[in-house]
Amino acid sequence: MAVRIDGKAVSAAVRARIKAETEEFIRATGVTPGLAVILVGSDPASQVYVKNKKKACEELGFYSESYDLPAETAEGELLALVEKLNGDSRIHGILVQLPLPAHIDEKKVIRAIVPQKDVDAFHAENVGHIMIGDYRFLPCTPAGVMELIHSTGVKVEGKECVVVGRSNIVGKPMAMLLLHENGTVTVCHSRTANLKEVCRRADILVAAVGRPRFVTADMVKPGAVVIDVGINRLEDKKLCGDVDYDAVEPVAGYLTPVPGGVGPMTITMLMKNTLAAAKATVE
Ligand code: NDP
């Protein structure tokens, strides 16, 4: 039976460390880490994420500003706001909640954020830093996954690691972080042949597919660490991961639930990046 990896508990422990570091930083420098969160439109999932980010700022003693813009906001207006925040010394991190409405070019908006304030680590300059292993910021979700893997005590070095999904925000940076810890990494996607067999090789399996219960028991090596990044909303409104939890639980060695696994880690890592961004301004 797999050990359940408790994302809430790991996240709380990391947040306690960030809080202590933040208090010390404010005492030493008089600078309060500041995060600006921009939401365009009224996507219900995005509203929940933004609310949780504000709550995390309050909990950790950060300064925060939030901008709730209507869905019809023009691209130029959003870019002007980003530009204003780029120059605002109280703000160390700028987060534009994705997805944006179709008439706004996401890439252009991400490029407009100065890399020093790009706490999501989506800007090409920060992605480049991730590739060469010289981090300014760690990408939030993959960094959260690494914390969860570390919490198991299982070392990544020398392990077969399989990441299912190759998106720019999860799959690709995830593969890089595992590689930097000396895992032997395979990245799978919708054109991968023999996916089941490839997944079964994994000592560490990370699912970031966006399909409910995609990973079944016959895709999991006995004893493997299985991390479920997926957040899928079912017809009955319940949340469900990319891993068939009940079926995989008897096979895996460690397993994250959804909700309560990777989800709580992502915002915590965002706070870590915002503190790092604030620290960089006084170094
Ligand atoms: P994307 O849709 O951008 O990427 C999904 C990836 O899965 C693609 O690379 C795609 O392959 C691959 N894929 C889709 N179908 C299959 C298949 N049948 N076989 C193999 N691979 C397949 O999703 P994201 O990376 O943005 O997110 C993935 C999941 O993680 C989602 O459920 C999302 O909600 C969740 N998420 C959770 C976060 C958290 O905080 N916990 C944060 C971010 C995302 P291809 O490239 O070939 O199309």
XYZ file of C-alpha atoms and ligand atoms in Angstrom:
331
model
C 0.000 0.000 0.000
C 1.456 3.369 -1.021
C 2.384 5.964 1.569
C 0.204 9.003 0.951
C 2.341 12.126 0.428
C 0.636 14.912 2.348
C 1.062 18.068 0.269
C -0.687 20.203 2.873
C 1.743 19.168 5.614
C 4.838 19.588 3.410
C 3.530 22.942 2.223
C 2.876 24.111 5.811
C 6.437 23.197 6.817
C 7.920 25.091 3.848
C 5.652 28.087 4.549
C 6.791 28.195 8.168
C 10.402 28.433 6.934
C 9.482 31.180 4.435
C 7.627 33.105 7.155
C 10.597 33.017 9.505
C 12.944 34.077 6.679
C 10.565 36.885 5.687
C 10.407 38.261 9.240
C 14.193 38.205 9.440
C 14.502 39.883 6.019
C 12.041 42.661 6.924
C 13.844 43.242 10.237
C 17.240 43.442 8.554
C 16.340 45.559 5.524
C 13.004 47.291 6.173
C 11.833 45.883 2.810
C 8.539 43.950 2.688
C 8.273 41.437 -0.179
C 5.471 42.545 -2.514
C 3.439 40.542 -5.018
C 1.029 41.913 -7.630
C -1.558 39.497 -9.003
C -3.463 40.361 -12.166
C -6.627 38.539 -13.158
C -8.343 39.268 -16.455
C -11.908 37.960 -16.749
C -13.898 35.838 -14.340
C -12.813 32.237 -14.878
C -13.977 30.542 -11.623
C -10.854 28.357 -11.229
C -8.603 31.390 -11.771
C -10.591 33.374 -9.181
C -9.962 30.633 -6.619
C -6.211 30.558 -7.403
C -5.978 34.359 -7.106
C -7.866 34.341 -3.800
C -5.500 31.692 -2.412
C -2.477 33.698 -3.527
C -3.775 36.783 -1.691
C -4.397 34.661 1.411
C -0.858 33.265 1.283
C 0.545 36.824 1.086
C -1.410 37.816 4.197
C -0.324 34.701 6.059
C 3.368 35.314 5.342
C 3.354 39.070 5.942
C 3.888 40.056 2.294
C 2.567 43.236 0.724
C 0.116 42.421 -2.065
C -1.865 44.206 -4.727
C -4.526 42.581 -6.847
C -6.027 43.761 -10.088
C -9.321 42.239 -11.239
C -9.727 43.412 -14.806
C -12.792 42.799 -16.987
C -12.567 40.128 -19.708
C -12.747 42.793 -22.423
C -9.586 44.578 -21.196
C -7.448 45.529 -24.198
C -3.998 43.971 -24.554
C -2.449 47.448 -24.499
C -4.078 48.259 -21.145
C -2.733 45.061 -19.600
C 0.741 45.735 -20.989
C 0.622 49.271 -19.566
C -0.274 47.894 -16.128
C 2.604 45.392 -16.295
C 4.913 48.232 -17.310
C 3.768 50.330 -14.337
C 4.337 47.397 -11.933
C 7.766 46.725 -13.484
C 8.778 50.166 -12.231
C 7.073 49.980 -8.814
C 9.646 49.425 -6.055
C 7.063 47.998 -3.611
C 6.360 45.142 -6.031
C 8.955 42.359 -6.345
C 6.832 39.765 -8.105
C 4.242 40.143 -10.872
C 1.884 37.310 -11.610
C -0.531 37.393 -14.510
C -3.055 34.607 -13.977
C -3.301 32.361 -17.045
C -5.191 31.599 -19.199
C -5.847 35.068 -20.595
C -8.833 35.849 -22.841
C -8.222 34.842 -26.466
C -7.747 38.414 -27.759
C -4.643 38.889 -25.573
C -1.303 37.421 -26.636
C -0.044 35.527 -23.557
C 3.506 35.316 -24.855
C 3.654 39.073 -25.328
C 2.402 39.667 -21.783
C 4.902 37.221 -20.258
C 7.712 38.874 -22.251
C 6.647 42.276 -20.896
C 7.294 41.310 -17.252
C 10.879 42.168 -16.259
C 12.614 38.816 -15.649
C 13.609 39.922 -12.118
C 9.882 40.108 -11.202
C 8.752 37.055 -13.201
C 8.066 34.901 -10.131
C 6.249 32.275 -12.216
C 9.533 31.754 -14.138
C 7.745 31.748 -17.491
C 9.860 34.451 -19.195
C 12.301 33.012 -21.773
C 15.233 34.460 -19.816
C 14.202 32.566 -16.679
C 13.471 29.423 -18.705
C 17.059 29.728 -19.988
C 18.316 29.932 -16.401
C 16.391 26.743 -15.621
C 17.995 24.976 -18.617
C 21.522 25.807 -17.480
C 20.762 25.053 -13.836
C 21.568 28.595 -12.698
C 18.300 29.474 -11.065
C 16.923 32.901 -10.372
C 13.506 31.369 -9.691
C 12.394 27.765 -9.765
C 9.209 27.132 -11.764
C 6.510 26.858 -9.077
C 4.729 23.581 -9.818
C 7.833 21.518 -10.689
C 9.645 22.984 -7.673
C 6.720 21.914 -5.497
C 6.937 18.412 -6.956
C 10.648 18.252 -6.067
C 9.831 19.203 -2.456
C 7.269 16.395 -2.320
C 9.771 13.874 -3.716
C 12.366 15.053 -1.167
C 9.810 14.576 1.616
C 9.737 10.831 0.864
C 13.476 10.473 1.464
C 13.832 8.813 -1.975
C 16.902 10.151 -3.809
C 16.442 11.143 -7.446
C 20.058 10.393 -8.369
C 20.395 7.369 -10.641
C 16.627 6.761 -10.756
C 14.514 6.228 -13.849
C 12.222 9.267 -13.929
C 9.304 9.489 -16.349
C 7.360 12.707 -16.855
C 4.090 12.387 -18.773
C 3.399 15.791 -20.339
C 5.716 18.266 -22.049
C 4.092 21.651 -21.462
C 6.273 24.703 -20.927
C 4.877 25.277 -17.447
C 4.996 21.749 -16.043
C 6.434 18.881 -18.117
C 9.563 20.474 -19.611
C 10.820 22.331 -16.504
C 9.925 19.256 -14.416
C 12.246 17.143 -16.573
C 15.030 19.712 -16.106
C 14.767 19.723 -12.306
C 14.884 15.914 -12.191
C 17.858 15.949 -14.564
C 19.690 18.487 -12.385
C 19.327 16.028 -9.498
C 20.927 13.311 -11.654
C 17.793 11.367 -12.543
C 17.650 9.539 -15.891
C 14.703 11.350 -17.413
C 12.213 10.375 -20.116
C 9.554 12.867 -21.213
C 6.359 11.394 -22.692
C 3.572 13.062 -24.661
C 0.598 12.267 -26.857
C 2.783 10.743 -29.609
C 4.848 8.505 -27.319
C 4.838 4.879 -28.440
C 4.374 2.160 -25.788
C 3.505 4.691 -23.101
C 2.453 1.990 -20.657
C 5.815 0.208 -20.879
C 7.757 3.465 -20.598
C 5.807 4.481 -17.490
C 6.335 1.063 -15.918
C 10.112 1.650 -16.030
C 9.766 4.646 -13.738
C 11.066 4.697 -10.197
C 9.649 8.223 -10.115
C 6.579 8.907 -12.256
C 5.168 12.422 -12.649
C 1.795 12.773 -14.380
C 1.002 16.194 -15.886
C -1.452 15.256 -18.619
C -4.736 16.971 -17.806
C -6.816 13.784 -18.213
C -8.761 12.326 -15.286
C -7.404 9.001 -13.958
C -5.123 8.618 -16.990
C -2.417 6.690 -15.113
C -3.707 3.238 -14.258
C -2.240 0.519 -12.027
C -0.692 -1.372 -14.957
C 1.421 1.717 -15.816
C 3.113 1.814 -12.414
C 6.205 -0.077 -11.265
C 5.689 -1.634 -7.836
C 7.114 0.676 -5.167
C 7.422 3.727 -7.458
C 7.023 7.326 -6.283
C 3.977 8.616 -8.174
C 3.287 12.347 -8.290
C -0.036 13.531 -9.671
C 0.058 17.110 -10.980
C -3.335 16.918 -12.702
C -6.283 19.023 -11.610
C -9.399 17.956 -13.475
C -12.938 19.040 -12.674
C -15.421 16.197 -13.156
C -19.042 16.600 -14.195
C -20.144 16.288 -10.567
C -17.778 19.271 -9.860
C -15.399 17.082 -7.840
C -11.637 17.485 -8.369
C -9.731 14.550 -9.746
C -6.095 13.978 -10.654
C -4.397 12.373 -13.650
C -3.745 9.207 -11.630
C -6.363 6.618 -10.758
C -5.584 6.923 -7.035
C -7.573 3.951 -5.741
C -6.195 1.586 -8.380
C -2.582 2.782 -8.098
C -2.446 2.943 -4.291
C -1.832 -0.824 -3.808
C 1.039 -0.757 -6.344
C 2.980 2.482 -5.749
C 5.412 3.098 -2.902
C 4.427 6.756 -2.465
C 1.503 8.617 -3.986
C 0.123 12.170 -3.921
C -3.640 12.728 -3.579
C -5.704 15.271 -5.523
C -6.642 17.568 -3.903
C -4.048 17.925 -1.163
C -0.917 16.911 -3.077
C 0.875 19.129 -5.586
C -1.776 21.895 -5.485
C -0.858 23.372 -2.071
C 2.849 23.365 -3.021
C 2.530 25.564 -6.111
C 1.475 28.723 -4.248
C 4.053 28.107 -1.540
C 6.777 28.029 -4.197
C 5.410 31.275 -5.635
C 5.862 32.892 -2.224
C 9.410 31.519 -2.047
C 10.181 33.115 -5.412
C 8.689 36.458 -4.344
C 10.886 36.503 -1.244
C 13.910 35.634 -3.412
C 13.002 38.487 -5.791
C 12.784 40.926 -2.866
C 16.127 39.728 -1.483
C 17.769 40.209 -4.893
C 16.852 43.934 -4.837
C 18.951 44.594 -1.735
C 21.938 42.348 -2.533
P -1.092 20.870 -21.107
O -2.435 20.569 -21.669
O -0.373 22.104 -21.512
O -0.133 19.620 -21.421
C -0.578 18.298 -21.311
C 0.498 17.361 -21.772
O -0.017 16.041 -21.688
C 0.915 17.579 -23.230
O 2.326 17.559 -23.352
C 0.278 16.420 -23.973
O 1.034 15.927 -25.058
C 0.243 15.346 -22.901
N -0.816 14.387 -23.208
C -2.126 14.654 -23.462
N -2.779 13.512 -23.763
C -1.859 12.516 -23.685
C -1.901 11.117 -23.915
N -3.043 10.498 -24.282
N -0.771 10.409 -23.749
C 0.387 11.014 -23.380
N 0.493 12.335 -23.172
C -0.610 13.076 -23.326
O -1.259 20.796 -19.527
P -0.371 21.409 -18.330
O 1.007 20.863 -18.397
O -0.565 22.864 -18.252
O -1.135 20.780 -17.076
C -1.239 19.388 -16.897
C -2.180 19.111 -15.745
O -1.611 19.675 -14.557
C -3.564 19.738 -15.875
O -4.508 18.896 -15.266
C -3.457 21.024 -15.075
O -4.697 21.444 -14.565
C -2.532 20.584 -13.967
N -1.765 21.667 -13.351
C -1.692 21.658 -11.993
C -0.974 22.613 -11.332
C -0.899 22.533 -9.845
O -0.623 23.531 -9.210
N -1.129 21.369 -9.260
C -0.295 23.697 -12.039
C -0.351 23.574 -13.485
C -1.079 22.582 -14.092
P 1.293 16.774 -26.421
O 2.336 17.792 -26.047
O 1.774 15.797 -27.387
O -0.019 17.411 -26.776
